[in-house]
Amino acid sequence: MKNLFHKFGVGRSGWRLKGADLTETTENFSNPARGWYQIHTFNAQQEPDFQELEWCVDKKDTLALVLIDIGYFRDRDLEQEVLERIDRILLFFAERRYDCIVRVVYDHEGNAMEKEPFFFSQVLSHLRQICVVMGQYADFIFVYQGMLVGNWGEMHTSRFLQEDKLIQMGEALEAGLEGRVYLAVRRPVHWRMLHRNGAEDFSCAHAMGLFDDGMFGSESHMGTFGTMTRQTAAWDVPWVKEDELAFERELGKYAPMGGEAIYGEGYVETLTPEKVVRDFRKMQVTYLNKVYDEKILNLWKQWECPWPGVWKGKSVYEFVDAHLGYRLLVRKVSFAVKRETEEGVITVEAENTGFGGIYQEAELVLYVECYPMENASFLTNSSKENLTKGGENHVARPIRGWGGGEKREFSWQIELVPCALYLAAKRKQDGMTIRFANVSDGMGRVYLGHIHRR
């Protein structure tokens, strides 16, 4: 221990960190690729009224579900003007910097058997055409849901859900999008049909997650789960809820999960705040419909958080709102001095307290800002002589794959000068700021404290 203290110069160098208050905030803020969404429905044969659409979008949202119905073209390929119209729809949301959840369907009224193509070959042809358009907006499409088929595109009540057909549709999507867009299927058993090797390695399909549009509607989430345990059922058979949630927790490390919550008459009486949040954490939920089902959303607004701390007195809805997807919280900052290099070492301990993970390339950056002389009254005269101007960005730390509930530690070496320390996070593809759950400054940075010489 004595050698360790000598190596880092703890207690001998005279340099100290005066840490900041890292209390968690309950402030409502938006971060990319997570949160609430609302559905915007389009018929592919009709030109949208983009002026009216401008009034319908919620500028506070970072997500939008774009549902495009192509059922009118069930008996033929999509014409060029239709593909151009779909392009314009996606462009509208891309220009407004939404992370889109896209679902292209044959039916949005619950009548898929009447509106789907007669021949499966037409379904595959439509999928390939859709992939060409979506590929041009891969940077703005967060998740592509479903495989065109089923009522509301939810992969049920369809002639085309046999395993061999699912595999062909999955291959068409994967080939067309080349892993640049996350895919999502409706039920865990669909995922398992598409990934026979998944039992050994979930990362074999890092680009495919799930969308559960029956959350809390019943014990089975409206048919999402089955009645057999994992021990007694085959890989391609639905399992009971607890086994499926354990499966989803593993899958959620690699791909986003989301969907809709439903007010299940009778079953809702079995729910509690603890149970809802527990299931969300197991499902690693990143995104939810903000409109449907209003009855259960209103119930969450009436429930008071039963947990101590900053959330006491807040509603369960507010808690869910804040924890959809990732939520980064700086827990602790420590400082030491390396004698051999005469450099400081800043270590940040942080936790992703959200339900889900970070699924896009993102990074943490430490900012070191040296104090102007007029703001350095706490420094000794000898320390003031070492002041320099400006700030410095230190080596970024990648954070993609940081799962919900996971704690991580990050370290940086800095020059020993009187300075203030800030931590920032951003998405790499567009530099969009990722806000922390700590109080931050006007640029979304967390103040960690300042270095000074005693």
PDB file of N, CA and C in Angstrom, residues 8 24 26 53 95 116 119 139 159 177 209 212 215 221 235 248-249 267 293 318 405 408 414 422-423 450:
ATOM      1  N   PHE A   8       1.493   7.072  -6.947  1.00  0.00           N
ATOM      2  CA  PHE A   8       0.517   8.067  -7.373  1.00  0.00           C
ATOM      3  C   PHE A   8       0.668   9.394  -6.654  1.00  0.00           C
ATOM      4  N   GLU A  24     -28.401  13.511  -8.504  1.00  0.00           N
ATOM      5  CA  GLU A  24     -29.224  13.208  -9.674  1.00  0.00           C
ATOM      6  C   GLU A  24     -30.352  14.225  -9.796  1.00  0.00           C
ATOM      7  N   THR A  26     -34.164  15.178 -11.600  1.00  0.00           N
ATOM      8  CA  THR A  26     -35.351  14.569 -12.203  1.00  0.00           C
ATOM      9  C   THR A  26     -35.845  15.402 -13.388  1.00  0.00           C
ATOM     10  N   LEU A  53     -48.730  17.922 -41.602  1.00  0.00           N
ATOM     11  CA  LEU A  53     -47.872  17.040 -40.811  1.00  0.00           C
ATOM     12  C   LEU A  53     -46.951  17.845 -39.908  1.00  0.00           C
ATOM     13  N   GLU A  95     -34.976  15.504 -42.109  1.00  0.00           N
ATOM     14  CA  GLU A  95     -34.632  16.924 -42.050  1.00  0.00           C
ATOM     15  C   GLU A  95     -34.903  17.518 -40.674  1.00  0.00           C
ATOM     16  N   GLU A 116     -53.051  -8.573 -47.812  1.00  0.00           N
ATOM     17  CA  GLU A 116     -51.726  -9.070 -48.169  1.00  0.00           C
ATOM     18  C   GLU A 116     -51.725  -9.647 -49.580  1.00  0.00           C
ATOM     19  N   PHE A 119     -49.356 -14.040 -53.508  1.00  0.00           N
ATOM     20  CA  PHE A 119     -48.127 -14.796 -53.702  1.00  0.00           C
ATOM     21  C   PHE A 119     -47.023 -14.282 -52.777  1.00  0.00           C
ATOM     22  N   ASP A 139     -28.903   6.497 -41.694  1.00  0.00           N
ATOM     23  CA  ASP A 139     -28.425   7.291 -40.560  1.00  0.00           C
ATOM     24  C   ASP A 139     -29.575   7.836 -39.716  1.00  0.00           C
ATOM     25  N   ARG A 159     -50.747 -15.400 -43.666  1.00  0.00           N
ATOM     26  CA  ARG A 159     -50.423 -16.674 -44.316  1.00  0.00           C
ATOM     27  C   ARG A 159     -48.916 -16.891 -44.428  1.00  0.00           C
ATOM     28  N   LEU A 177     -30.314  -4.171 -46.138  1.00  0.00           N
ATOM     29  CA  LEU A 177     -29.917  -3.092 -45.228  1.00  0.00           C
ATOM     30  C   LEU A 177     -28.503  -3.255 -44.687  1.00  0.00           C
ATOM     31  N   GLY A 209     -33.717  -6.819 -32.764  1.00  0.00           N
ATOM     32  CA  GLY A 209     -34.335  -6.852 -31.448  1.00  0.00           C
ATOM     33  C   GLY A 209     -35.801  -7.223 -31.557  1.00  0.00           C
ATOM     34  N   ASP A 212     -42.620  -5.275 -28.695  1.00  0.00           N
ATOM     35  CA  ASP A 212     -43.714  -5.909 -27.970  1.00  0.00           C
ATOM     36  C   ASP A 212     -44.861  -4.910 -27.874  1.00  0.00           C
ATOM     37  N   MET A 215     -47.504  -5.195 -24.223  1.00  0.00           N
ATOM     38  CA  MET A 215     -46.985  -5.138 -22.858  1.00  0.00           C
ATOM     39  C   MET A 215     -48.100  -4.923 -21.843  1.00  0.00           C
ATOM     40  N   HIS A 221     -48.663 -11.014 -22.332  1.00  0.00           N
ATOM     41  CA  HIS A 221     -48.505  -9.825 -23.182  1.00  0.00           C
ATOM     42  C   HIS A 221     -49.236 -10.031 -24.512  1.00  0.00           C
ATOM     43  N   TRP A 235     -36.516 -24.723 -28.844  1.00  0.00           N
ATOM     44  CA  TRP A 235     -36.000 -23.375 -29.132  1.00  0.00           C
ATOM     45  C   TRP A 235     -37.006 -22.548 -29.915  1.00  0.00           C
ATOM     46  N   GLU A 248     -35.069 -11.990 -23.178  1.00  0.00           N
ATOM     47  CA  GLU A 248     -35.044 -10.615 -23.686  1.00  0.00           C
ATOM     48  C   GLU A 248     -33.953  -9.786 -23.012  1.00  0.00           C
ATOM     49  N   ARG A 249     -33.696 -10.063 -21.750  1.00  0.00           N
ATOM     50  CA  ARG A 249     -32.644  -9.315 -21.055  1.00  0.00           C
ATOM     51  C   ARG A 249     -31.290  -9.549 -21.715  1.00  0.00           C
ATOM     52  N   TYR A 267     -56.309  -7.968 -15.612  1.00  0.00           N
ATOM     53  CA  TYR A 267     -54.877  -8.197 -15.363  1.00  0.00           C
ATOM     54  C   TYR A 267     -54.207  -6.962 -14.775  1.00  0.00           C
ATOM     55  N   ASP A 293     -51.438   2.836 -24.683  1.00  0.00           N
ATOM     56  CA  ASP A 293     -52.837   2.905 -24.340  1.00  0.00           C
ATOM     57  C   ASP A 293     -52.978   3.982 -23.262  1.00  0.00           C
ATOM     58  N   GLU A 318     -43.445   9.575 -14.681  1.00  0.00           N
ATOM     59  CA  GLU A 318     -42.242  10.399 -14.776  1.00  0.00           C
ATOM     60  C   GLU A 318     -40.987   9.544 -14.671  1.00  0.00           C
ATOM     61  N   GLY A 405     -28.507  -0.623 -16.257  1.00  0.00           N
ATOM     62  CA  GLY A 405     -28.116  -1.112 -14.943  1.00  0.00           C
ATOM     63  C   GLY A 405     -26.636  -1.392 -14.783  1.00  0.00           C
ATOM     64  N   ARG A 408     -19.792   1.522 -14.976  1.00  0.00           N
ATOM     65  CA  ARG A 408     -18.508   1.535 -15.670  1.00  0.00           C
ATOM     66  C   ARG A 408     -17.587   2.571 -15.036  1.00  0.00           C
ATOM     67  N   ILE A 414      -4.247  13.876 -17.064  1.00  0.00           N
ATOM     68  CA  ILE A 414      -4.297  15.295 -17.389  1.00  0.00           C
ATOM     69  C   ILE A 414      -3.039  15.986 -16.883  1.00  0.00           C
ATOM     70  N   TYR A 422     -14.994  18.942 -16.779  1.00  0.00           N
ATOM     71  CA  TYR A 422     -16.360  18.701 -17.236  1.00  0.00           C
ATOM     72  C   TYR A 422     -16.395  17.393 -18.013  1.00  0.00           C
ATOM     73  N   LEU A 423     -17.507  16.707 -17.922  1.00  0.00           N
ATOM     74  CA  LEU A 423     -17.689  15.470 -18.682  1.00  0.00           C
ATOM     75  C   LEU A 423     -18.854  15.648 -19.640  1.00  0.00           C
ATOM     76  N   HIS A 450     -12.886  20.968  -9.529  1.00  0.00           N
ATOM     77  CA  HIS A 450     -11.718  21.677 -10.042  1.00  0.00           C
ATOM     78  C   HIS A 450     -10.461  21.185  -9.330  1.00  0.00           C
TER      79      HIS A 450
END
